[in-house]
Amino acid sequence: MKVIDIINSEKVTLSFEVFPPKTADRFEGVLAAATEIAGFHPAYISVTYGAGGGRSAFTADLAKKLHDDTGVEVLAHLSCITSSRQIVAERLREYKEKGIENILALRGDIPEDGQVYHDYTYASDLVREIVAEGGFCIGGACYPEGHIECEHKADDIDHLKIKTDAGCDFLTTQLFFDNNIFYNFLYRARDKGIRVPIVPGIMPITNARLLSRSATMSGTNVPERFKAIVDHFGPDPKAMHQAGIVYACEQIIDLVANGIRHIHVYSMNKPEVARDILDNLSHIIEL
Ligand code: FAD
């Protein structure tokens, strides 16, 4: 099934995200966690792709195994900045052979050593190539607060328009902790003529370390209200887990109340996070 049809349906749904292992010996452990998450019947599960080598090798295998074993729909990520055209062509062939119908097309982060291939510059280059290949539903990434490398938000939206014009069927946002930032972004994207569905991405912060890592990497604004929550509950792991779940659920409830029907949750291989989110929203999310 194509993810775009899920997103466009009238049902209020959630999807979760998992990341593949770095090494083969950890594959079964990650598969077990992802299978448990699939057991909660999310609308789909997205499987991330490592920037280079390592994790990227297991994305297709994990997505296929999840799909075959549990019947859950999968969205496999694919990044291009550290890949040659030949590698991307091989990956697309592999995704097709493995029955993967949905791809999140990404540029990927520039590695610290600056080692990139020069076959692709932006995600939109990859999107065009996947469109030419045919048969895939294509998603792209977007950044309500602007991508960290882009100085002006307005330019970032112009670049996003190029990406959607290249053939993205939908977009998923980077995490954010203030829904007003998302609503403002939606308004600006629509104003620029970006018409594809934009799926908000919510990350439940269940420990204080995760917050500093996520906020630093993404440049996401952390509202004072949330900072106070993490300051207060951070030292107590169980309390922080509960507070993080409730904060994410509040965000989701507000999104649904404002007409958003599909939300992506960065569940990070943690079945307990997926379960606790769904337990709190059992009368709101339609499984
Ligand atoms: P692009 O859309 O190419 O944008 C990158 C930068 O280039 C932006 O600053 C943009 O403004 C600028 N730009 C774009 N087009 C143009 C243009 N035509 N002219 C001038 N400037 C332009 N990373 C992974 O490695 N693996 C993953 O699985 C993964 N999953 C992700 C999922 C989501 C939902 C999100 C939001 C991010 C994910 N990332 C992942 C991170 C992502 O790879 C990085 O944020 C990366 O730095 C940008 O990727 P992009 O696809 O958004 O790039």
PDB file of C-alpha atoms and ligand atoms in Angstrom, residues 48-49 51 77 104 106-109 122-123 141 143 147 149-150 156 159 162-163 172-174 266, ligand 1:
ATOM      1  CA  THR A  48      15.876   5.114   8.616  1.00  0.00           C
ATOM      2  CA  TYR A  49      18.990   4.980   6.451  1.00  0.00           C
ATOM      3  CA  ALA A  51      24.385   8.441   5.953  1.00  0.00           C
ATOM      4  CA  HIS A  77      14.489   5.953   3.893  1.00  0.00           C
ATOM      5  CA  LEU A 104      11.608   8.806   2.080  1.00  0.00           C
ATOM      6  CA  LEU A 106      16.838  12.437   1.604  1.00  0.00           C
ATOM      7  CA  ARG A 107      20.033  14.239   0.912  1.00  0.00           C
ATOM      8  CA  GLY A 108      21.500  13.064   4.232  1.00  0.00           C
ATOM      9  CA  ASP A 109      23.825  15.004   6.524  1.00  0.00           C
ATOM     10  CA  TYR A 122      20.130  17.985  -2.953  1.00  0.00           C
ATOM     11  CA  ALA A 123      17.350  15.563  -2.055  1.00  0.00           C
ATOM     12  CA  ALA A 141      11.910  15.820   4.784  1.00  0.00           C
ATOM     13  CA  TYR A 143      11.946  21.695   8.672  1.00  0.00           C
ATOM     14  CA  HIS A 147      16.996  23.541   7.916  1.00  0.00           C
ATOM     15  CA  GLU A 149      22.278  24.917   7.088  1.00  0.00           C
ATOM     16  CA  CYS A 150      19.890  27.419   5.553  1.00  0.00           C
ATOM     17  CA  ASP A 156      14.396  26.980   2.812  1.00  0.00           C
ATOM     18  CA  HIS A 159      14.016  24.985  -1.808  1.00  0.00           C
ATOM     19  CA  ILE A 162      11.662  22.755  -5.726  1.00  0.00           C
ATOM     20  CA  LYS A 163      11.698  19.390  -3.918  1.00  0.00           C
ATOM     21  CA  THR A 172       7.423  14.659   7.045  1.00  0.00           C
ATOM     22  CA  THR A 173       8.709  17.310   9.431  1.00  0.00           C
ATOM     23  CA  GLN A 174      11.665  17.315  11.713  1.00  0.00           C
ATOM     24  CA  TYR A 266       9.979   9.177  16.380  1.00  0.00           C
TER      25      TYR A 266
HETATM   26  P1  FAD B   1      17.597  18.840   1.146  1.00  0.00           P
HETATM   27  O1  FAD B   1      16.147  18.894   0.924  1.00  0.00           O
HETATM   28  O2  FAD B   1      18.484  18.607  -0.028  1.00  0.00           O
HETATM   29  O3  FAD B   1      18.046  20.185   1.878  1.00  0.00           O
HETATM   30  C1  FAD B   1      19.373  20.311   2.406  1.00  0.00           C
HETATM   31  C2  FAD B   1      19.783  21.777   2.449  1.00  0.00           C
HETATM   32  O4  FAD B   1      19.965  22.254   1.114  1.00  0.00           O
HETATM   33  C3  FAD B   1      18.739  22.693   3.079  1.00  0.00           C
HETATM   34  O5  FAD B   1      19.426  23.685   3.794  1.00  0.00           O
HETATM   35  C4  FAD B   1      18.016  23.310   1.883  1.00  0.00           C
HETATM   36  O6  FAD B   1      17.481  24.599   2.173  1.00  0.00           O
HETATM   37  C5  FAD B   1      19.135  23.374   0.855  1.00  0.00           C
HETATM   38  N1  FAD B   1      18.643  23.208  -0.521  1.00  0.00           N
HETATM   39  C6  FAD B   1      17.797  22.260  -0.966  1.00  0.00           C
HETATM   40  N2  FAD B   1      17.570  22.416  -2.288  1.00  0.00           N
HETATM   41  C7  FAD B   1      18.288  23.482  -2.681  1.00  0.00           C
HETATM   42  C8  FAD B   1      18.480  24.136  -3.931  1.00  0.00           C
HETATM   43  N3  FAD B   1      17.845  23.717  -5.039  1.00  0.00           N
HETATM   44  N4  FAD B   1      19.310  25.219  -3.983  1.00  0.00           N
HETATM   45  C9  FAD B   1      19.951  25.662  -2.863  1.00  0.00           C
HETATM   46  N5  FAD B   1      19.816  25.058  -1.653  1.00  0.00           N
HETATM   47  C10 FAD B   1      18.995  24.000  -1.560  1.00  0.00           C
HETATM   48  N6  FAD B   1      19.229  11.499   7.630  1.00  0.00           N
HETATM   49  C11 FAD B   1      19.776  10.287   7.354  1.00  0.00           C
HETATM   50  O7  FAD B   1      20.990  10.211   7.125  1.00  0.00           O
HETATM   51  N7  FAD B   1      19.019   9.138   7.329  1.00  0.00           N
HETATM   52  C12 FAD B   1      17.684   9.174   7.562  1.00  0.00           C
HETATM   53  O8  FAD B   1      17.029   8.135   7.525  1.00  0.00           O
HETATM   54  C13 FAD B   1      17.055  10.426   7.829  1.00  0.00           C
HETATM   55  N8  FAD B   1      15.719  10.539   8.002  1.00  0.00           N
HETATM   56  C14 FAD B   1      15.144  11.768   8.171  1.00  0.00           C
HETATM   57  C15 FAD B   1      13.738  11.862   8.290  1.00  0.00           C
HETATM   58  C16 FAD B   1      13.126  13.099   8.468  1.00  0.00           C
HETATM   59  C17 FAD B   1      11.616  13.179   8.558  1.00  0.00           C
HETATM   60  C18 FAD B   1      13.920  14.267   8.566  1.00  0.00           C
HETATM   61  C19 FAD B   1      13.270  15.615   8.795  1.00  0.00           C
HETATM   62  C20 FAD B   1      15.308  14.196   8.437  1.00  0.00           C
HETATM   63  C21 FAD B   1      15.919  12.944   8.240  1.00  0.00           C
HETATM   64  N9  FAD B   1      17.316  12.828   8.097  1.00  0.00           N
HETATM   65  C22 FAD B   1      17.888  11.593   7.849  1.00  0.00           C
HETATM   66  C23 FAD B   1      18.186  14.010   8.217  1.00  0.00           C
HETATM   67  C24 FAD B   1      18.477  14.679   6.865  1.00  0.00           C
HETATM   68  O9  FAD B   1      19.206  13.800   6.049  1.00  0.00           O
HETATM   69  C25 FAD B   1      19.274  15.958   7.135  1.00  0.00           C
HETATM   70  O10 FAD B   1      18.486  16.893   7.802  1.00  0.00           O
HETATM   71  C26 FAD B   1      19.988  16.574   5.943  1.00  0.00           C
HETATM   72  O11 FAD B   1      20.884  17.568   6.432  1.00  0.00           O
HETATM   73  C27 FAD B   1      19.070  17.254   4.925  1.00  0.00           C
HETATM   74  O12 FAD B   1      18.407  16.323   4.180  1.00  0.00           O
HETATM   75  P2  FAD B   1      17.196  16.782   3.210  1.00  0.00           P
HETATM   76  O13 FAD B   1      16.758  15.575   2.512  1.00  0.00           O
HETATM   77  O14 FAD B   1      16.196  17.562   3.961  1.00  0.00           O
HETATM   78  O15 FAD B   1      18.014  17.743   2.216  1.00  0.00           O
END
